[in-house]
Amino acid sequence: MIGLPMTVPAPGLPARVRIHEVGARDGLQNEQTTVPVEVKAEFVRRLAGAGLTTIEATSFVHPRWVPQLADAEELLPLLTGVAADLPVLVPNERGLDRAVAQGVRRIAVFGSATETFAARNLNRTVDESLAMFEPVVARAKDAGMHVRGYLSMCFGDPWEGAVPVPQVVRVAKALVDLGCDELSLGDTIGVATPGHVAALLDGLAGAGVGTDRIGVHFHDTYGQALANTYEALRHGVTTVDASAGGLGGCPYAKSATGNLATEDLVWMLDGLGIETGVDLAALTATSVWMAEQLGRPSPSRTVRALSHKE
Ligand code: MG
Protein backbone atom coordinates (compact mmCIF):
# COMPACT_ATOMS: atom_id res chain seq x y z
CA MET A 1 0.00 0.00 0.00
CA ILE A 2 1.38 3.39 -1.00
CA GLY A 3 0.87 5.93 1.80
CA LEU A 4 2.55 8.98 0.28
CA PRO A 5 3.37 10.19 -3.23
CA MET A 6 6.97 10.35 -4.43
CA THR A 7 8.28 13.89 -3.94
CA VAL A 8 9.25 15.53 -7.22
CA PRO A 9 9.34 19.34 -7.04
CA ALA A 10 8.25 21.47 -10.00
CA PRO A 11 9.65 24.91 -10.82
CA GLY A 12 7.93 28.20 -10.04
CA LEU A 13 5.90 27.08 -7.05
CA PRO A 14 5.89 28.33 -3.45
CA ALA A 15 7.92 26.44 -0.83
CA ARG A 16 5.09 26.44 1.65
CA VAL A 17 1.28 26.60 1.55
CA ARG A 18 -1.04 27.46 4.42
CA ILE A 19 -4.18 25.37 4.28
CA HIS A 20 -7.32 27.12 5.55
CA GLU A 21 -9.36 24.15 6.75
CA VAL A 22 -13.11 24.71 6.33
CA GLY A 23 -14.58 21.28 7.12
CA ALA A 24 -15.94 22.15 10.54
CA ARG A 25 -17.78 25.22 9.22
CA ASP A 26 -18.35 25.10 5.45
CA GLY A 27 -18.50 21.31 5.58
CA LEU A 28 -20.81 20.74 8.51
CA GLN A 29 -23.15 23.64 7.72
CA ASN A 30 -24.15 21.79 4.56
CA GLU A 31 -24.85 18.48 6.31
CA GLN A 32 -28.47 17.36 6.62
CA THR A 33 -27.95 16.23 10.18
CA THR A 34 -26.65 18.34 13.02
CA VAL A 35 -23.49 16.88 14.49
CA PRO A 36 -23.29 16.82 18.33
CA VAL A 37 -21.12 19.57 19.75
CA GLU A 38 -18.71 17.09 21.38
CA VAL A 39 -18.11 15.44 18.00
CA LYS A 40 -17.43 18.85 16.42
CA ALA A 41 -14.92 19.66 19.17
CA GLU A 42 -13.20 16.31 18.72
CA PHE A 43 -13.10 16.91 14.95
CA VAL A 44 -11.37 20.27 15.38
CA ARG A 45 -8.93 18.82 17.94
CA ARG A 46 -8.04 15.98 15.56
CA LEU A 47 -7.58 18.40 12.64
CA ALA A 48 -5.18 20.45 14.75
CA GLY A 49 -3.44 17.25 15.82
CA ALA A 50 -2.93 16.39 12.14
CA GLY A 51 -1.03 19.65 11.73
CA LEU A 52 -3.62 22.07 10.35
CA THR A 53 -2.90 25.56 11.67
CA THR A 54 -5.99 27.46 10.47
CA ILE A 55 -9.27 25.71 11.21
CA GLU A 56 -12.47 27.64 10.60
CA ALA A 57 -14.48 26.52 13.60
CA THR A 58 -18.05 27.72 13.27
CA SER A 59 -20.38 30.53 12.27
CA PHE A 60 -22.29 33.27 14.04
CA VAL A 61 -24.93 33.42 11.35
CA HIS A 62 -28.41 33.42 12.92
CA PRO A 63 -29.36 29.84 13.93
CA ARG A 64 -32.54 30.17 11.89
CA TRP A 65 -30.46 30.19 8.69
CA VAL A 66 -27.79 27.70 9.70
CA PRO A 67 -29.22 25.46 12.43
CA GLN A 68 -26.30 23.04 12.01
CA LEU A 69 -23.99 25.62 13.62
CA ALA A 70 -26.39 27.01 16.23
CA ASP A 71 -24.11 25.68 18.98
CA ALA A 72 -21.22 28.11 18.35
CA GLU A 73 -21.35 29.40 21.94
CA GLU A 74 -21.12 25.84 23.26
CA LEU A 75 -18.39 24.77 20.83
CA LEU A 76 -15.81 27.52 21.24
CA PRO A 77 -15.25 27.02 24.99
CA LEU A 78 -14.54 23.34 24.25
CA LEU A 79 -11.71 24.41 21.93
CA THR A 80 -9.68 26.31 24.50
CA GLY A 81 -6.10 25.18 24.19
CA VAL A 82 -6.34 23.92 20.60
CA ALA A 83 -3.05 24.90 18.96
CA ALA A 84 -4.44 26.49 15.80
CA ASP A 85 -6.05 29.71 14.65
CA LEU A 86 -9.83 29.22 14.83
CA PRO A 87 -11.57 31.84 12.69
CA VAL A 88 -15.35 32.09 12.71
CA LEU A 89 -17.85 33.37 10.18
CA VAL A 90 -19.57 36.62 11.15
CA PRO A 91 -22.39 37.95 8.95
CA ASN A 92 -23.19 41.27 10.63
CA GLU A 93 -22.68 43.37 13.75
CA ARG A 94 -24.86 41.10 15.88
CA GLY A 95 -22.66 38.17 14.85
CA LEU A 96 -19.57 40.21 15.67
CA ASP A 97 -20.96 40.92 19.15
CA ARG A 98 -21.36 37.18 19.71
CA ALA A 99 -17.83 36.49 18.43
CA VAL A 100 -16.30 39.22 20.62
CA ALA A 101 -18.10 37.80 23.66
CA GLN A 102 -16.35 34.47 22.98
CA GLY A 103 -12.90 36.06 22.68
CA VAL A 104 -12.61 35.28 18.96
CA ARG A 105 -9.50 36.78 17.29
CA ARG A 106 -10.13 36.02 13.63
CA ILE A 107 -13.38 36.51 11.75
CA ALA A 108 -14.61 36.11 8.20
CA VAL A 109 -17.35 38.02 6.39
CA PHE A 110 -19.18 36.44 3.47
CA GLY A 111 -19.74 38.52 0.34
CA SER A 112 -20.95 37.80 -3.17
CA ALA A 113 -19.58 38.80 -6.56
CA THR A 114 -23.04 38.55 -8.13
CA GLU A 115 -26.32 40.33 -7.50
CA THR A 116 -28.47 37.20 -7.62
CA PHE A 117 -26.49 35.34 -4.97
CA ALA A 118 -26.31 38.49 -2.82
CA ALA A 119 -30.09 38.78 -3.06
CA ARG A 120 -30.72 35.12 -2.29
CA ASN A 121 -28.06 34.58 0.37
CA LEU A 122 -27.80 38.01 2.00
CA ASN A 123 -31.15 39.53 1.04
CA ARG A 124 -29.27 42.60 -0.20
CA THR A 125 -27.65 44.05 -3.28
CA VAL A 126 -23.88 43.65 -3.54
CA ASP A 127 -23.36 47.28 -2.52
CA GLU A 128 -25.82 46.98 0.38
CA SER A 129 -23.94 43.93 1.62
CA LEU A 130 -20.65 45.86 1.45
CA ALA A 131 -22.31 48.61 3.49
CA MET A 132 -23.40 45.96 6.03
CA PHE A 133 -19.80 44.67 6.31
CA GLU A 134 -18.28 48.12 6.71
CA PRO A 135 -18.93 48.56 10.45
CA VAL A 136 -18.21 44.87 11.09
CA VAL A 137 -14.76 45.08 9.52
CA ALA A 138 -14.03 48.49 11.08
CA ARG A 139 -14.92 47.32 14.59
CA ALA A 140 -13.01 44.05 14.16
CA LYS A 141 -9.90 45.88 12.92
CA ASP A 142 -10.16 48.36 15.83
CA ALA A 143 -10.22 45.37 18.16
CA GLY A 144 -7.05 44.01 16.52
CA MET A 145 -8.77 41.08 14.83
CA HIS A 146 -7.74 39.44 11.58
CA VAL A 147 -10.49 39.72 8.96
CA ARG A 148 -10.98 37.44 5.99
CA GLY A 149 -13.43 38.36 3.26
CA TYR A 150 -15.07 35.47 1.43
CA LEU A 151 -16.19 36.27 -2.06
CA SER A 152 -18.71 33.80 -3.51
CA MET A 153 -19.49 33.14 -7.17
CA CYS A 154 -16.15 34.46 -8.48
CA PHE A 155 -16.24 32.31 -11.63
CA GLY A 156 -19.82 31.34 -12.33
CA ASP A 157 -23.25 31.82 -10.83
CA PRO A 158 -26.10 29.29 -11.19
CA TRP A 159 -28.57 32.05 -12.12
CA GLU A 160 -26.36 34.53 -13.97
CA GLY A 161 -23.96 32.16 -15.74
CA ALA A 162 -20.37 33.28 -16.32
CA VAL A 163 -19.22 36.10 -14.06
CA PRO A 164 -17.07 38.76 -15.77
CA VAL A 165 -13.61 39.24 -14.25
CA PRO A 166 -13.98 43.05 -13.81
CA GLN A 167 -17.16 42.52 -11.79
CA VAL A 168 -15.29 40.22 -9.37
CA VAL A 169 -12.31 42.56 -9.20
CA ARG A 170 -14.57 45.48 -8.23
CA VAL A 171 -16.10 43.67 -5.24
CA ALA A 172 -12.76 42.14 -4.20
CA LYS A 173 -11.12 45.55 -4.24
CA ALA A 174 -14.03 46.96 -2.21
CA LEU A 175 -13.54 44.27 0.47
CA VAL A 176 -9.83 45.09 0.65
CA ASP A 177 -10.66 48.80 0.88
CA LEU A 178 -13.00 48.06 3.80
CA GLY A 179 -9.98 46.63 5.63
CA CYS A 180 -10.09 42.88 4.97
CA ASP A 181 -6.64 41.38 5.58
CA GLU A 182 -7.30 38.45 3.29
CA LEU A 183 -9.71 37.49 0.53
CA SER A 184 -10.95 34.00 -0.26
CA LEU A 185 -11.97 33.70 -3.90
CA GLY A 186 -14.81 31.20 -4.03
CA ASP A 187 -15.66 29.03 -7.01
CA THR A 188 -18.95 28.26 -5.32
CA ILE A 189 -20.38 26.04 -8.07
CA GLY A 190 -17.04 24.59 -9.19
CA VAL A 191 -17.08 25.78 -12.80
CA ALA A 192 -13.66 27.50 -12.91
CA THR A 193 -10.89 26.26 -15.19
CA PRO A 194 -7.18 27.19 -14.93
CA GLY A 195 -7.13 29.91 -17.60
CA HIS A 196 -10.03 31.63 -15.86
CA VAL A 197 -8.16 31.44 -12.55
CA ALA A 198 -5.13 33.05 -14.17
CA ALA A 199 -7.28 35.81 -15.69
CA LEU A 200 -8.88 36.64 -12.34
CA LEU A 201 -5.56 36.68 -10.47
CA ASP A 202 -4.07 38.90 -13.18
CA GLY A 203 -7.09 41.20 -12.97
CA LEU A 204 -6.74 41.47 -9.21
CA ALA A 205 -3.00 42.14 -9.47
CA GLY A 206 -3.80 44.92 -11.94
CA ALA A 207 -6.13 46.46 -9.34
CA GLY A 208 -3.43 46.30 -6.68
CA VAL A 209 -4.72 43.17 -4.91
CA GLY A 210 -1.65 40.96 -4.75
CA THR A 211 -1.45 37.23 -4.13
CA ASP A 212 -0.05 37.84 -0.63
CA ARG A 213 -3.59 38.56 0.56
CA ILE A 214 -5.45 36.07 -1.64
CA GLY A 215 -6.71 32.65 -0.72
CA VAL A 216 -8.45 30.35 -3.18
CA HIS A 217 -11.55 28.30 -2.42
CA PHE A 218 -12.18 25.79 -5.16
CA HIS A 219 -14.96 23.25 -5.45
CA ASP A 220 -14.44 19.96 -7.23
CA THR A 221 -17.90 19.74 -8.77
CA TYR A 222 -16.46 19.33 -12.27
CA GLY A 223 -13.14 17.78 -11.21
CA GLN A 224 -11.18 21.01 -11.69
CA ALA A 225 -10.25 21.95 -8.12
CA LEU A 226 -6.64 20.69 -8.14
CA ALA A 227 -5.90 21.99 -11.63
CA ASN A 228 -7.20 25.38 -10.53
CA THR A 229 -5.17 25.21 -7.32
CA TYR A 230 -2.01 24.41 -9.26
CA GLU A 231 -2.57 27.44 -11.48
CA ALA A 232 -3.09 29.65 -8.43
CA LEU A 233 0.17 28.34 -6.91
CA ARG A 234 1.99 29.19 -10.15
CA HIS A 235 0.71 32.75 -9.69
CA GLY A 236 2.13 32.92 -6.16
CA VAL A 237 -0.96 32.14 -4.08
CA THR A 238 0.05 30.44 -0.81
CA THR A 239 -3.30 30.17 1.01
CA VAL A 240 -5.62 27.38 -0.12
CA ASP A 241 -9.01 26.51 1.37
CA ALA A 242 -9.95 22.86 1.66
CA SER A 243 -12.33 20.66 3.62
CA ALA A 244 -11.22 17.50 5.41
CA GLY A 245 -12.64 14.46 3.66
CA GLY A 246 -14.33 16.74 1.09
CA LEU A 247 -17.13 17.54 3.54
CA GLY A 248 -19.83 19.91 2.38
CA GLY A 249 -20.22 21.81 -0.81
CA CYS A 250 -22.75 24.22 -2.07
CA PRO A 251 -26.51 23.65 -1.88
CA TYR A 252 -26.83 25.62 -5.13
CA ALA A 253 -24.50 23.37 -7.13
CA LYS A 254 -26.34 20.63 -8.99
CA SER A 255 -24.03 17.83 -7.88
CA ALA A 256 -23.23 16.67 -4.37
CA THR A 257 -19.51 17.04 -4.97
CA GLY A 258 -18.31 20.24 -3.42
CA ASN A 259 -15.34 21.41 -1.45
CA LEU A 260 -11.86 20.37 -2.47
CA ALA A 261 -10.85 17.60 -0.05
CA THR A 262 -7.90 18.54 2.15
CA GLU A 263 -6.39 15.08 1.69
CA ASP A 264 -6.48 15.40 -2.12
CA LEU A 265 -4.75 18.78 -1.79
CA VAL A 266 -2.12 17.49 0.64
CA TRP A 267 -1.39 14.52 -1.63
CA MET A 268 -0.57 16.92 -4.48
CA LEU A 269 1.41 19.33 -2.29
CA ASP A 270 3.38 16.48 -0.68
CA GLY A 271 4.21 15.21 -4.16
CA LEU A 272 5.45 18.64 -5.18
CA GLY A 273 7.55 18.92 -2.03
CA ILE A 274 5.52 21.92 -0.84
CA GLU A 275 5.45 22.17 2.94
CA THR A 276 2.06 22.22 4.70
CA GLY A 277 2.87 20.81 8.13
CA VAL A 278 0.02 18.33 7.69
CA ASP A 279 0.40 14.63 8.45
CA LEU A 280 -1.61 12.98 5.67
CA ALA A 281 -2.12 9.69 7.53
CA ALA A 282 -3.43 11.45 10.64
CA LEU A 283 -5.68 13.66 8.55
CA THR A 284 -7.07 10.70 6.63
CA ALA A 285 -7.76 8.84 9.87
CA THR A 286 -9.67 11.92 11.08
CA SER A 287 -11.84 11.98 7.96
CA VAL A 288 -12.51 8.24 8.18
CA TRP A 289 -13.61 8.79 11.78
CA MET A 290 -15.81 11.75 10.78
CA ALA A 291 -17.37 9.75 7.95
CA GLU A 292 -18.34 7.12 10.53
CA GLN A 293 -19.98 9.84 12.64
CA LEU A 294 -21.95 11.01 9.60
CA GLY A 295 -22.80 7.50 8.46
CA ARG A 296 -21.50 7.77 4.90
CA PRO A 297 -18.14 7.46 3.16
CA SER A 298 -15.90 10.42 2.40
CA PRO A 299 -16.07 11.61 -1.23
CA SER A 300 -12.30 12.29 -1.16
CA ARG A 301 -10.38 10.13 -3.64
CA THR A 302 -7.32 10.21 -1.40
CA VAL A 303 -9.25 9.24 1.72
CA ARG A 304 -10.80 6.33 -0.17
CA ALA A 305 -7.48 5.19 -1.62
CA LEU A 306 -5.60 5.44 1.67
CA SER A 307 -8.30 3.81 3.77
CA HIS A 308 -9.12 1.03 1.30
CA LYS A 309 -8.77 -2.37 2.88
CA GLU A 310 -8.04 -5.43 0.74
MG1 MG B 1 -16.97 25.76 0.00
Short mmCIF file of C-alpha atoms in Angstrom, two decimals, residues 23-45 47 57-58 66-72 74-75 78 247-248 286-287 289-296:
data_model
loop_
_atom_site.label_atom_id
_atom_site.label_comp_id
_atom_site.label_asym_id
_atom_site.label_seq_id
_atom_site.Cartn_x
_atom_site.Cartn_y
_atom_site.Cartn_z
CA GLY A 23 -14.58 21.28 7.12
CA ALA A 24 -15.94 22.15 10.54
CA ARG A 25 -17.78 25.22 9.22
CA ASP A 26 -18.35 25.10 5.45
CA GLY A 27 -18.50 21.31 5.58
CA LEU A 28 -20.81 20.74 8.51
CA GLN A 29 -23.15 23.64 7.72
CA ASN A 30 -24.15 21.79 4.56
CA GLU A 31 -24.85 18.48 6.31
CA GLN A 32 -28.47 17.36 6.62
CA THR A 33 -27.95 16.23 10.18
CA THR A 34 -26.65 18.34 13.02
CA VAL A 35 -23.49 16.88 14.49
CA PRO A 36 -23.29 16.82 18.33
CA VAL A 37 -21.12 19.57 19.75
CA GLU A 38 -18.71 17.09 21.38
CA VAL A 39 -18.11 15.44 18.00
CA LYS A 40 -17.43 18.85 16.42
CA ALA A 41 -14.92 19.66 19.17
CA GLU A 42 -13.20 16.31 18.72
CA PHE A 43 -13.10 16.91 14.95
CA VAL A 44 -11.37 20.27 15.38
CA ARG A 45 -8.93 18.82 17.94
CA LEU A 47 -7.58 18.40 12.64
CA ALA A 57 -14.48 26.52 13.60
CA THR A 58 -18.05 27.72 13.27
CA VAL A 66 -27.79 27.70 9.70
CA PRO A 67 -29.22 25.46 12.43
CA GLN A 68 -26.30 23.04 12.01
CA LEU A 69 -23.99 25.62 13.62
CA ALA A 70 -26.39 27.01 16.23
CA ASP A 71 -24.11 25.68 18.98
CA ALA A 72 -21.22 28.11 18.35
CA GLU A 74 -21.12 25.84 23.26
CA LEU A 75 -18.39 24.77 20.83
CA LEU A 78 -14.54 23.34 24.25
CA LEU A 247 -17.13 17.54 3.54
CA GLY A 248 -19.83 19.91 2.38
CA THR A 286 -9.67 11.92 11.08
CA SER A 287 -11.84 11.98 7.96
CA TRP A 289 -13.61 8.79 11.78
CA MET A 290 -15.81 11.75 10.78
CA ALA A 291 -17.37 9.75 7.95
CA GLU A 292 -18.34 7.12 10.53
CA GLN A 293 -19.98 9.84 12.64
CA LEU A 294 -21.95 11.01 9.60
CA GLY A 295 -22.80 7.50 8.46
CA ARG A 296 -21.50 7.77 4.90
#
